[in-house]
mmCIF file of C-alpha atoms and ligand atoms in Angstrom:
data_model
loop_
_atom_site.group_PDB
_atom_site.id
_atom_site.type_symbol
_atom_site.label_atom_id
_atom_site.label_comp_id
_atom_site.label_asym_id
_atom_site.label_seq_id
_atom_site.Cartn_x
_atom_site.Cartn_y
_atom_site.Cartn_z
ATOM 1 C CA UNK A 1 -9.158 22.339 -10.830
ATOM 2 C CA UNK A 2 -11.478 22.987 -8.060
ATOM 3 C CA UNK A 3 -14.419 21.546 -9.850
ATOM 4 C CA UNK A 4 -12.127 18.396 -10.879
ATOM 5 C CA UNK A 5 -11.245 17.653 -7.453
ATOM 6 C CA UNK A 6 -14.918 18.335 -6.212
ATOM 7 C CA UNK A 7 -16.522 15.845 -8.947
ATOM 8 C CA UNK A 8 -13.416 13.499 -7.756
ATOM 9 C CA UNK A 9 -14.575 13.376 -4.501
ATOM 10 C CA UNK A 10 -18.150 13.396 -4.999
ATOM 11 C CA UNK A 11 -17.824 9.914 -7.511
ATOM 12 C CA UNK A 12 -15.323 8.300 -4.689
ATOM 13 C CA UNK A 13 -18.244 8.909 -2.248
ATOM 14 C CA UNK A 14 -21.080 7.704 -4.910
ATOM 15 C CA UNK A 15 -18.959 4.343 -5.116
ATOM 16 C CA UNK A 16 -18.515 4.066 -1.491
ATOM 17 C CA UNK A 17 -22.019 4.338 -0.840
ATOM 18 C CA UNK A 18 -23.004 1.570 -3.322
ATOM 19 C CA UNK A 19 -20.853 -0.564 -1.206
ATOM 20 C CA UNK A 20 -22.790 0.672 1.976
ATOM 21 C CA UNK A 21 -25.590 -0.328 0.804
ATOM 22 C CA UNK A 22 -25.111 -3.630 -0.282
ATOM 23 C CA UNK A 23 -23.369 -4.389 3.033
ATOM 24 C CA UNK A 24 -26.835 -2.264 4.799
ATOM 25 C CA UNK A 25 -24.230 -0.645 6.460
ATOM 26 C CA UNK A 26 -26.060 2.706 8.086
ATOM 27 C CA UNK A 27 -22.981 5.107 8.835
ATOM 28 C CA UNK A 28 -19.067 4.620 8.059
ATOM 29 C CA UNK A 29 -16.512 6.183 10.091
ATOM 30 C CA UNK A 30 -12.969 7.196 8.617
ATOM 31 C CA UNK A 31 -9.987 8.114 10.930
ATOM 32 C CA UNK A 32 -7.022 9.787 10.524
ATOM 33 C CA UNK A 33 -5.289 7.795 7.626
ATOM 34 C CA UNK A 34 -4.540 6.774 3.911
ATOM 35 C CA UNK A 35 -8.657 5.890 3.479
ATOM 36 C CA UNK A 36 -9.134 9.575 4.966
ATOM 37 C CA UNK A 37 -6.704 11.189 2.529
ATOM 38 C CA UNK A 38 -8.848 9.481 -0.196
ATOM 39 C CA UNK A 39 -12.165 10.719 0.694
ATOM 40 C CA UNK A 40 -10.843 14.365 1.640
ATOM 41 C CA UNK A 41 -7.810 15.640 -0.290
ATOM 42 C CA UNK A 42 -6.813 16.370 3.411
ATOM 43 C CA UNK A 43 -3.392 15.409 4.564
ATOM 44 C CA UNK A 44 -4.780 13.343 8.098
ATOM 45 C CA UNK A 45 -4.095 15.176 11.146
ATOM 46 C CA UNK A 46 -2.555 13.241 13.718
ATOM 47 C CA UNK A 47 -5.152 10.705 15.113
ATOM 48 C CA UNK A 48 -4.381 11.856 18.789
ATOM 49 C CA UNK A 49 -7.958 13.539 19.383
ATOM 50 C CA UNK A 50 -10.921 12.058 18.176
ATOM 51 C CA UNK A 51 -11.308 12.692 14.552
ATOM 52 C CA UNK A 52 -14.329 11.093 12.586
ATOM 53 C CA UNK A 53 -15.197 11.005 9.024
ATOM 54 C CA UNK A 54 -19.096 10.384 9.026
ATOM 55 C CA UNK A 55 -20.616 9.208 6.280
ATOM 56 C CA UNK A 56 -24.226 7.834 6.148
ATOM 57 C CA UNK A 57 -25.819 5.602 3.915
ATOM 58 C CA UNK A 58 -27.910 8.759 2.698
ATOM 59 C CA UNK A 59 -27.286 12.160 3.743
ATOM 60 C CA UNK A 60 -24.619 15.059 4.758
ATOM 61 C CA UNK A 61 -21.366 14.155 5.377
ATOM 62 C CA UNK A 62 -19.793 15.331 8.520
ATOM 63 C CA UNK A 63 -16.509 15.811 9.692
ATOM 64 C CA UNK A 64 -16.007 15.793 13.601
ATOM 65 C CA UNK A 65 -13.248 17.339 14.393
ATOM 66 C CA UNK A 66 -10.467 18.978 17.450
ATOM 67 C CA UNK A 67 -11.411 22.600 16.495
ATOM 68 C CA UNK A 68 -7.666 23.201 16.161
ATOM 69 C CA UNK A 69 -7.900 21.150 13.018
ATOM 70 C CA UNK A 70 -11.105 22.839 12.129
ATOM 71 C CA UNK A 71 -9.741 26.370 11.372
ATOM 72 C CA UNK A 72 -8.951 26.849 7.691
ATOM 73 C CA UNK A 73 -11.555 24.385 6.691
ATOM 74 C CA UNK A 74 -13.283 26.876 4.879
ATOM 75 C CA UNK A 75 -10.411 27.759 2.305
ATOM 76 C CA UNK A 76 -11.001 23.955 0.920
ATOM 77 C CA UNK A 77 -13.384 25.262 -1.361
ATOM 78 C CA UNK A 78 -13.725 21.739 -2.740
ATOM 79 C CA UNK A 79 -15.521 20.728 0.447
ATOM 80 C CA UNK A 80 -18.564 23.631 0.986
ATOM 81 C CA UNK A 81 -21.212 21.569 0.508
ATOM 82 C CA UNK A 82 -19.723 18.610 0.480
ATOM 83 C CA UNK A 83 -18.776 18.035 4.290
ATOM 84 C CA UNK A 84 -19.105 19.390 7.447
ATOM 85 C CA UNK A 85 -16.801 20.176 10.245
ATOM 86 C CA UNK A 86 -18.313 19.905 13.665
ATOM 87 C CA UNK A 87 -14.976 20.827 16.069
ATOM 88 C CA UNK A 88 -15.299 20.030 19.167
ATOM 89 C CA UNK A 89 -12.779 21.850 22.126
ATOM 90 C CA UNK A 90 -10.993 20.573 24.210
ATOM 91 C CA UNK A 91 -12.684 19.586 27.636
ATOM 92 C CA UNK A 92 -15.982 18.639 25.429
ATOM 93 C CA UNK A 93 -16.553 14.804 25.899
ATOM 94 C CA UNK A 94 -15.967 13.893 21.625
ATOM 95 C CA UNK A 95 -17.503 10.431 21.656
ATOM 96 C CA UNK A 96 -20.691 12.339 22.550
ATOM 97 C CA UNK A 97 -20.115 14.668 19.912
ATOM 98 C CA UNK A 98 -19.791 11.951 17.557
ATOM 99 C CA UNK A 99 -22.360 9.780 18.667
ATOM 100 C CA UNK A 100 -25.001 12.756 18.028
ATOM 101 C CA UNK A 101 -23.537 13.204 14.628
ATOM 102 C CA UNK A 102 -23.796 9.562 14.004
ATOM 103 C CA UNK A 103 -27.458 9.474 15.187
ATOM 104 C CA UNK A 104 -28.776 12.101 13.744
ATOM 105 C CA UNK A 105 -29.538 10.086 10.412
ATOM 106 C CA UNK A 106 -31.973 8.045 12.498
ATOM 107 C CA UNK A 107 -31.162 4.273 14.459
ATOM 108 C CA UNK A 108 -27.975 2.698 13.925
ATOM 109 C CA UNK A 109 -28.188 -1.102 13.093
ATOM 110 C CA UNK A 110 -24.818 -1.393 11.645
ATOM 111 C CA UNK A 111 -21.825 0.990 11.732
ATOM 112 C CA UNK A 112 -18.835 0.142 9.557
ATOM 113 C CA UNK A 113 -14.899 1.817 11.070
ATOM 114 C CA UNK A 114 -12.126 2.333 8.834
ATOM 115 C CA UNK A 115 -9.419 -0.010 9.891
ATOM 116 C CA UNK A 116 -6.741 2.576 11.464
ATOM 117 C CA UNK A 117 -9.136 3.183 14.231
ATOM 118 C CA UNK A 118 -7.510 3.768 17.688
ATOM 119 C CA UNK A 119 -9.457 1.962 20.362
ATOM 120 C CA UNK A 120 -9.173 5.049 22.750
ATOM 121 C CA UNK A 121 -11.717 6.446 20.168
ATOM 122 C CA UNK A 122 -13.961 3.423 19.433
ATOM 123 C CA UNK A 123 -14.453 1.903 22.668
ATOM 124 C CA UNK A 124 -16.124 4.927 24.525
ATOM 125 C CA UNK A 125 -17.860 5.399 21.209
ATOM 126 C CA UNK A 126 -19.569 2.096 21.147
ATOM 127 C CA UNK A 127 -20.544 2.513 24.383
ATOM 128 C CA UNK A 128 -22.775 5.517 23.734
ATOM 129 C CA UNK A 129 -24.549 3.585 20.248
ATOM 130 C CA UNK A 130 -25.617 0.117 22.221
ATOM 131 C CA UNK A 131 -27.764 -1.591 19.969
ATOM 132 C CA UNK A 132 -25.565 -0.438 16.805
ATOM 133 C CA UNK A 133 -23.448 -3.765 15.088
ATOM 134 C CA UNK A 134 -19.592 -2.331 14.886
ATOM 135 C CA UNK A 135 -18.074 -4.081 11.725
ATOM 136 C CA UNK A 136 -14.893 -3.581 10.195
ATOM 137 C CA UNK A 137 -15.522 -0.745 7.674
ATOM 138 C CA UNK A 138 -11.616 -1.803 5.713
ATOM 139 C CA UNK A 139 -12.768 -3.490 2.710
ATOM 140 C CA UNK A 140 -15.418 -1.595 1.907
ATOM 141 C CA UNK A 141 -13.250 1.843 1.531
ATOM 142 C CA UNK A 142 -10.648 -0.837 0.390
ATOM 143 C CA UNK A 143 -12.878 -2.170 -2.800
ATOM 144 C CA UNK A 144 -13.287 1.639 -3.554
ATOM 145 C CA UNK A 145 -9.173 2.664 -3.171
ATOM 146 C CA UNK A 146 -8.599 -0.315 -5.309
ATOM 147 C CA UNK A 147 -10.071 1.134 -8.678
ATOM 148 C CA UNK A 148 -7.562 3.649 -9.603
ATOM 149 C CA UNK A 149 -8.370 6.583 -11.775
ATOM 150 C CA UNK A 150 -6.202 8.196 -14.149
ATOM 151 C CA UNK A 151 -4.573 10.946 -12.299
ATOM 152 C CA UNK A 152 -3.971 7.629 -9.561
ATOM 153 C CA UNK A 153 -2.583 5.978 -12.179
ATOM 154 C CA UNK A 154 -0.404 8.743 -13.251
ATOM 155 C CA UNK A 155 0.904 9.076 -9.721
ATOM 156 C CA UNK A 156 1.842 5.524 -9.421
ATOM 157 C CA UNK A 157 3.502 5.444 -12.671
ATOM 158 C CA UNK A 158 5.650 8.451 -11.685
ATOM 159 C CA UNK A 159 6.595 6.976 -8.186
ATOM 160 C CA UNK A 160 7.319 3.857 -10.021
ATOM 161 C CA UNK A 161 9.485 5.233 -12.639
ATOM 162 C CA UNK A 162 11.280 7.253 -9.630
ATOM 163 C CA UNK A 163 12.093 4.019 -7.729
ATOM 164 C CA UNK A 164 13.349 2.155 -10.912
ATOM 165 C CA UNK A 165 16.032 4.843 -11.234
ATOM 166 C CA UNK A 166 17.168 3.892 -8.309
ATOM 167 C CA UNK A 167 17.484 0.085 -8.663
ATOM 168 C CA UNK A 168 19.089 1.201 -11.854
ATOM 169 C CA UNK A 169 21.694 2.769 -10.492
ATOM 170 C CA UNK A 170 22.469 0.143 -7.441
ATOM 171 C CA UNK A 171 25.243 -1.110 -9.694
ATOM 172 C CA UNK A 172 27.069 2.219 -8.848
ATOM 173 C CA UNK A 173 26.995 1.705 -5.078
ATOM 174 C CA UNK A 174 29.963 0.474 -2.943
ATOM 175 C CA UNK A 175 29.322 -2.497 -1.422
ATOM 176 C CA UNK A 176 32.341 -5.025 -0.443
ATOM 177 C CA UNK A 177 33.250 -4.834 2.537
ATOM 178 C CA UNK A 178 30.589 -2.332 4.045
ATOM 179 C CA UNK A 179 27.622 -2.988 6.061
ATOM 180 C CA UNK A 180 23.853 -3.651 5.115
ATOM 181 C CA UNK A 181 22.654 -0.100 7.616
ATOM 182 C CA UNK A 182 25.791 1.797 5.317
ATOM 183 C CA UNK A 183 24.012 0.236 1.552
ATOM 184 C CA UNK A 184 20.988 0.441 2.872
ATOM 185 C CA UNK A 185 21.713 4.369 3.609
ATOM 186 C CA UNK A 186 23.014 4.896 0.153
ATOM 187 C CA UNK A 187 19.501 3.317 -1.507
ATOM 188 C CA UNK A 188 17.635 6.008 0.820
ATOM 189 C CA UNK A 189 19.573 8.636 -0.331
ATOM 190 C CA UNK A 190 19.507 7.473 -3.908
ATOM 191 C CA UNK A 191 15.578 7.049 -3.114
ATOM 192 C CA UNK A 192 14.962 11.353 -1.948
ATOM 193 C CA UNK A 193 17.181 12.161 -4.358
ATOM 194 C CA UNK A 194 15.140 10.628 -7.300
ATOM 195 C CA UNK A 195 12.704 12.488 -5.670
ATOM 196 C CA UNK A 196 10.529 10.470 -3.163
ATOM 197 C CA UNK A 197 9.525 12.788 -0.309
ATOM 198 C CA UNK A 198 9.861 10.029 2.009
ATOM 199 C CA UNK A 199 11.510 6.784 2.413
ATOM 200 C CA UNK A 200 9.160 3.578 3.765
ATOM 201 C CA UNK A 201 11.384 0.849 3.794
ATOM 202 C CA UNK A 202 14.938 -0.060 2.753
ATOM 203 C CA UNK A 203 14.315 -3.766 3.252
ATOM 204 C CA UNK A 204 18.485 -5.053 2.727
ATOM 205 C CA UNK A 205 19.723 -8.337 3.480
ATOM 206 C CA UNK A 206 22.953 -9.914 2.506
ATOM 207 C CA UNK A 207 24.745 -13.527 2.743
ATOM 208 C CA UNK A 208 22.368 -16.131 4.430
ATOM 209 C CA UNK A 209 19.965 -13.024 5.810
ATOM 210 C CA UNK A 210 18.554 -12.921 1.931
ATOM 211 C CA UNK A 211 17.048 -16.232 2.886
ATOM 212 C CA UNK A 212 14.325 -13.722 5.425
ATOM 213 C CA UNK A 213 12.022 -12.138 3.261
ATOM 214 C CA UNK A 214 11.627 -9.166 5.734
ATOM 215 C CA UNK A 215 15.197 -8.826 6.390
ATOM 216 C CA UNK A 216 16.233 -5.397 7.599
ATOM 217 C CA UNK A 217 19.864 -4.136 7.183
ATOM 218 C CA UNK A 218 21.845 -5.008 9.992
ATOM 219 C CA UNK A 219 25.732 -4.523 10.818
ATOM 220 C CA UNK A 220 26.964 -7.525 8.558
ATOM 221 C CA UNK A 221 29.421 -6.751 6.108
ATOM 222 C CA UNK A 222 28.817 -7.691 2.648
ATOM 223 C CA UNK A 223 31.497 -9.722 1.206
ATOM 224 C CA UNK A 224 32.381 -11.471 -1.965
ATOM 225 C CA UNK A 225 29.940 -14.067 -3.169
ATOM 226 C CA UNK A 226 26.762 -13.041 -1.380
ATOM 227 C CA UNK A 227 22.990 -13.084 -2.497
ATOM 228 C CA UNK A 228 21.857 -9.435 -1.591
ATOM 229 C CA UNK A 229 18.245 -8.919 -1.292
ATOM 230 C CA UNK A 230 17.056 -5.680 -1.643
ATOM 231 C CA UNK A 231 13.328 -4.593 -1.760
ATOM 232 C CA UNK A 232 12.671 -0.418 -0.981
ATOM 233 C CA UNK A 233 9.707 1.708 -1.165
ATOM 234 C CA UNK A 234 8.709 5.156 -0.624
ATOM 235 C CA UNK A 235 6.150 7.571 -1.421
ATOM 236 C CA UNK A 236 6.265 10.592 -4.597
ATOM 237 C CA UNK A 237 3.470 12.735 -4.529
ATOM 238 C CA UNK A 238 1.529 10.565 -1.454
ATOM 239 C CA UNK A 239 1.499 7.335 -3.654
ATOM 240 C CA UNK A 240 3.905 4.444 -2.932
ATOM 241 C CA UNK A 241 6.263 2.867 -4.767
ATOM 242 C CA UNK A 242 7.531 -0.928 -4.179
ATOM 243 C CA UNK A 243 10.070 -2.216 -5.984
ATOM 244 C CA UNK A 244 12.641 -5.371 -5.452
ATOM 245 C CA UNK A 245 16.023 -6.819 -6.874
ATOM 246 C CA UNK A 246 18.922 -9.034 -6.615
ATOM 247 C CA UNK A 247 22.327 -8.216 -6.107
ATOM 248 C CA UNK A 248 25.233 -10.754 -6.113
ATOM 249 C CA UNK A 249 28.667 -9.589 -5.035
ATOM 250 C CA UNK A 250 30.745 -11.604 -7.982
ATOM 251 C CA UNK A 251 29.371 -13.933 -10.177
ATOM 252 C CA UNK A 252 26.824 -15.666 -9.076
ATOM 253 C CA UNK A 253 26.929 -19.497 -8.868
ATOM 254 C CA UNK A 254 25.157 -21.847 -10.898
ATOM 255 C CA UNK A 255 22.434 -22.941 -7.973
ATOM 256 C CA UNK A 256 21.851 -18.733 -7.868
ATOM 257 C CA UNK A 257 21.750 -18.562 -11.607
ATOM 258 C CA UNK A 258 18.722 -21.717 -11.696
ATOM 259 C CA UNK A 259 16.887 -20.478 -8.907
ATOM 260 C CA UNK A 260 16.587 -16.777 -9.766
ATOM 261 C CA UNK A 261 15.435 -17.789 -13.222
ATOM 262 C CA UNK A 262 12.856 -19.811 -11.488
ATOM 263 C CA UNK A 263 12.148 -16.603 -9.777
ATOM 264 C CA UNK A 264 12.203 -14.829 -13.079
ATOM 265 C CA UNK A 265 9.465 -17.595 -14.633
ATOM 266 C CA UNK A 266 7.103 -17.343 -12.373
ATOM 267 C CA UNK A 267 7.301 -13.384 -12.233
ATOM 268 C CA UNK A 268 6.192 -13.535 -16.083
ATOM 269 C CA UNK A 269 3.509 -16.039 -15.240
ATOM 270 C CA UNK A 270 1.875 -14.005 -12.737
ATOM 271 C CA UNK A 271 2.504 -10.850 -15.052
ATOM 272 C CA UNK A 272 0.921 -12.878 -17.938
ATOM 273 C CA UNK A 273 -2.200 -13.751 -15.926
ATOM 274 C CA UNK A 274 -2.620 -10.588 -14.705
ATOM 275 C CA UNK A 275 -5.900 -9.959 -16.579
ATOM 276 C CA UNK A 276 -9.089 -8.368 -16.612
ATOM 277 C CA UNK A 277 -11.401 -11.040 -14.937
ATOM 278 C CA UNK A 278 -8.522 -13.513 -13.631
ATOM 279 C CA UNK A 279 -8.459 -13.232 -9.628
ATOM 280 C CA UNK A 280 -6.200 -12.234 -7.505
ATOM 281 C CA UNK A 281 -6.015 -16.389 -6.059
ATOM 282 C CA UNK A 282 -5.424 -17.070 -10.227
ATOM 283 C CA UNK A 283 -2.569 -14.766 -10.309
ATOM 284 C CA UNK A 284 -0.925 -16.413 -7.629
ATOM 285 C CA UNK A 285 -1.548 -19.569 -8.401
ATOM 286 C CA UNK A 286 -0.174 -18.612 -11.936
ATOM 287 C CA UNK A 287 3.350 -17.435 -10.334
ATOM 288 C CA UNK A 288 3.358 -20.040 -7.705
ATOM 289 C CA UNK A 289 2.877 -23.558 -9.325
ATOM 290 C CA UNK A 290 5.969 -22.299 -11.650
ATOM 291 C CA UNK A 291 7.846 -22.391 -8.434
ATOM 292 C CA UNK A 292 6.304 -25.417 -7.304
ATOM 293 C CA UNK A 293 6.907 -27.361 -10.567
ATOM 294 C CA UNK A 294 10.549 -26.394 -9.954
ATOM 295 C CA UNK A 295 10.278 -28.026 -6.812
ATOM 296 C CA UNK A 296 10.172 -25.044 -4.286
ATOM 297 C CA UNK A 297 6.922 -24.974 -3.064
ATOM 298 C CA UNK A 298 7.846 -25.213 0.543
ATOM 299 C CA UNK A 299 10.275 -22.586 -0.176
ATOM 300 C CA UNK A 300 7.781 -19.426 -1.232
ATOM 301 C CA UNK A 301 6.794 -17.606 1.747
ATOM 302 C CA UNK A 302 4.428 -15.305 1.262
ATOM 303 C CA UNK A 303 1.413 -14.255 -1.266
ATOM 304 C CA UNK A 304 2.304 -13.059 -4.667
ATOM 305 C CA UNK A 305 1.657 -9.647 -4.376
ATOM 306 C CA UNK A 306 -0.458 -6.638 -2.972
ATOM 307 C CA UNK A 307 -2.772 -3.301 -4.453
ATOM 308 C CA UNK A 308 -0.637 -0.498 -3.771
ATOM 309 C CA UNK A 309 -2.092 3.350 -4.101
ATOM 310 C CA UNK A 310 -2.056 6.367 -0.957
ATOM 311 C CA UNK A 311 -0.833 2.756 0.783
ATOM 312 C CA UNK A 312 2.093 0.590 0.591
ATOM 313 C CA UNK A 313 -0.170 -2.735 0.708
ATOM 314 C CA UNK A 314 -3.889 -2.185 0.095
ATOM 315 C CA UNK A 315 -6.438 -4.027 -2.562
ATOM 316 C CA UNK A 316 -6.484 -6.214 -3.877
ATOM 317 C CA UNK A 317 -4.363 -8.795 -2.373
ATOM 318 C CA UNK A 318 -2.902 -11.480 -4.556
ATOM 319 C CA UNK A 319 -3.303 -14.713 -2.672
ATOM 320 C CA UNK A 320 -5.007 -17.437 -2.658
ATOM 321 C CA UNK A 321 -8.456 -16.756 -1.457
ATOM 322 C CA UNK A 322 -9.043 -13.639 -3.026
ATOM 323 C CA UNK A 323 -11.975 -15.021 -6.084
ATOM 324 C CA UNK A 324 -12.995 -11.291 -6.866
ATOM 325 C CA UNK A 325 -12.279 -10.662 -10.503
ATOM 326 C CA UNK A 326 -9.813 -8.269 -11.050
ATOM 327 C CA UNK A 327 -10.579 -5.082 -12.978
ATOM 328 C CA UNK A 328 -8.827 -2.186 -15.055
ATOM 329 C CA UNK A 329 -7.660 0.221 -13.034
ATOM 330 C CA UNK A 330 -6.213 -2.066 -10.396
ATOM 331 C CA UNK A 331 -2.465 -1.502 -9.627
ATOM 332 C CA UNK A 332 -0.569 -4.300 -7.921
ATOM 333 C CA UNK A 333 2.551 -5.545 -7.022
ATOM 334 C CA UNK A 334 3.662 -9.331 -8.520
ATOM 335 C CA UNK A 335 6.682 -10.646 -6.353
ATOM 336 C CA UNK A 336 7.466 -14.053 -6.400
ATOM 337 C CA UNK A 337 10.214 -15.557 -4.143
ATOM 338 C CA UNK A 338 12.263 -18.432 -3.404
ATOM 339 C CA UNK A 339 13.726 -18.563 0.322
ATOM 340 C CA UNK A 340 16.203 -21.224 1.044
ATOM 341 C CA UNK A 341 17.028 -21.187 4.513
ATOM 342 C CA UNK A 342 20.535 -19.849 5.844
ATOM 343 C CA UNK A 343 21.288 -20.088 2.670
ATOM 344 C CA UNK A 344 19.962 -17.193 -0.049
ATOM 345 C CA UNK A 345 17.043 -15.838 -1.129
ATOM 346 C CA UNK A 346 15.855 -14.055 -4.185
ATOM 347 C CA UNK A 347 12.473 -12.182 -4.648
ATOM 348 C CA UNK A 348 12.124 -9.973 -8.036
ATOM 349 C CA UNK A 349 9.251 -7.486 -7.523
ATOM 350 C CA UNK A 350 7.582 -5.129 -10.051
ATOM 351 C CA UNK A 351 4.511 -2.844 -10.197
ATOM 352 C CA UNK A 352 1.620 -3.989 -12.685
ATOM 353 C CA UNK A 353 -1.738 -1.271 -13.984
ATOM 354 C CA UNK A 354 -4.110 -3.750 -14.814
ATOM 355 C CA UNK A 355 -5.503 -2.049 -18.150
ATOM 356 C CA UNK A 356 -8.620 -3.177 -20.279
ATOM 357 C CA UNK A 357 -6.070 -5.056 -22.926
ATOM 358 C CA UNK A 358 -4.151 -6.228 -20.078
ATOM 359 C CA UNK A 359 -1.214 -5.842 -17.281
ATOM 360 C CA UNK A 360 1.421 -3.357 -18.194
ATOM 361 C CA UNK A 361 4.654 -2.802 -16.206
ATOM 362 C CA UNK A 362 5.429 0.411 -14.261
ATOM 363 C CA UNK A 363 9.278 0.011 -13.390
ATOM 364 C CA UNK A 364 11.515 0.417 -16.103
ATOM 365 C CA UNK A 365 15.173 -1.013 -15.065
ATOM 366 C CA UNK A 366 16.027 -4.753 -15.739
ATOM 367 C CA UNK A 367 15.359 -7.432 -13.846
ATOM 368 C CA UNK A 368 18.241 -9.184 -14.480
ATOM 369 C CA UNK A 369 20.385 -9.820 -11.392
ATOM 370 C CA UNK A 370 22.730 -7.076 -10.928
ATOM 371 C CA UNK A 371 26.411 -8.027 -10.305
ATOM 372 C CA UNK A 372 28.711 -5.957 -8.667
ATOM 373 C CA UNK A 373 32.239 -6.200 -7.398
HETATM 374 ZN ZN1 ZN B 401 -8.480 21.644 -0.397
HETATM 375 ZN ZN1 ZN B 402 8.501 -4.790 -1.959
HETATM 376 ZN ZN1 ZN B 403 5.516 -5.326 -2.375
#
């Protein structure tokens, strides 16, 4: 197990540094965060004191570190050999700690920084390695986090298949006559009790508020005949799930009916695109001029979807703009939506594993709208 998560690591690393290179980035530095968990197998300490990941182009990786974080290192056999610590105590100046560590590997033309970098770190940093270029070190770890392996995949699948319980069993809530904070309590519940260690979101909007794509639960009671939006997402075993549906309190009417089975069309377009090669701007296009055609354009706010791994949103993004071919292994979100202002909304969202014969779905509930009373 050991040895599995050692050559895990060491590959991750191997791929990173092919990216380095072909960027001639010298050194990358990782904070505290999801792209830190990646590299490590270490749950990130809190970012408060200085805490580098640095990796050079060529050459030992070292981990700078509070010493308070540094003590048990050694029982992560996984790591001898592999990285570093350097602690540094309290009342040491860290930037200068790092800055050493960063120079040792000889001039610094270009240093890459992972993008949940706090600028109480960075700034006195930069000011000790003049001369160095500071670039945005995101899509480089990004490109790497976006190829997912099998045990990734597993996990993914797993927290997907935990969230779809729970949109299956929304039909079983109360809702008339309670408020979107008292559902949108319930679907949390549901969400640890399927067995997500933590809750991300509970996105929950009712009556005209389905019409904001972002809409968090408020005090508005639900009542007969509204749209509810619902999109919730959590994490099982440190890997997110994202998953969204449409309730309708009653029946809902015809214009609902027509313009959640445009939402439905253009979900199965962008699923049906989803291929090895296609891009992420294809996909979207793909779900999008099915909305369009329909005559909605105006009315879809956002991209189509997002990569999803250790992160809710990560690579690769699907939106226009985004030419890189996609590849198997990628995991993604597809989530078309039609907003019609104070009005409704509905959004259907599902997770896709992009595999070498093609997309294939991770939730497992329907996507039908669910009615309730
Ligand atoms: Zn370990
Ligand atoms: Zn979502
Ligand atoms: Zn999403």
């Amino acid at each position: 197990m050991t040895q599995d998560a050692r050559s895990m690591l060491e590959g991750r690393f191997a791929r990173l540094r092919e990216g380095m290179q072909a960027d001639e980035v010298d050194v990358l530095l990782v904070s505290p965060s999801a792209d830190y968990r990646y590299l490590t197998g270490l749950i990130p300490p809190v970012p408060t004191r200085l805490t580098f990941l640095v990796v050079p182009a060529e050459g030992d990786i070292d981990l700078v570190t509070p010493s308070l974080e540094a003590a048990g290192f050694e029982t992560h056999t996984e790591l001898q050999g592999l990285i570093t610590p350097v602690p540094w105590s309290d009342g040491d100046d860290p930037a200068a700690v790092a800055a050493d560590r960063i120079r040792r590997h000889g001039p610094v033309r270009r240093l890459a920084v992972s993008d949940r970098t706090w600028a109480k770190h960075l700034v006195p940093l930069s000011d000790r390695l003049s001369g160095a270029q500071i670039a945005p070190g995101g899509a480089l770890i990004g490109a790497v986090r976006a190829v997912k392996d099998a045990s990734e995949i597993a996990a993914l699948d797993e927290a997907a298949s935990r969230v779809s319980a729970v949109s299956g069993q929304l039909a079983d809530l109360n809702w008339t006559g309670r408020t979107e904070r008292e559902v949108a309590a319930d679907v949390a519940a549901r969400m640890r009790d399927a067995g997500h260690e933590e809750v991300s979101f509970v996105i929950l909007a009712s009556g005209p508020h389905s019409a904001n794509p972002h809409g968090m639960p408020t005090d508005r009671t639900i009542v007969q005949g509204d749209v509810v939006q619902l999109d919730f997402g959590g994490k099982v075993g440190s890997y997110s799930s994202d998953i969204a549906r449409v309730v309708t309190v009653g029946e809902p009417t015809e214009e609902v009916r027509e313009v959640y089975e445009i939402v439905v069309r253009a979900y199965e377009a962008g699923v049906a695109a989803a291929q090895v090669g296609a891009s992420g701007e294809m996909v979207d296009a793909a779900a999008r001029s099915v909305i369009a055609d329909a005559g909605y354009a105006e009315n879809f706010l956002h991209r189509t979807g997002h990569g999803i791994g250790l992160d809710e949103h990560e690579e690769p993004f699907i939106i226009a703009g985004n030419t890189q071919p996609l590849v198997a292994g990628n995991v993604f979100s597809i989530e078309p939506g039609i907003y019609l202002a104070d009005r409704f909304g509905a959004r259907l969202e599902n997770i896709v594993a992009l595999e070498e014969n093609g997309p294939r779905e991770l939730s497992r509930d329907s996507h039908e709208i669910i009615v309730v009373e």
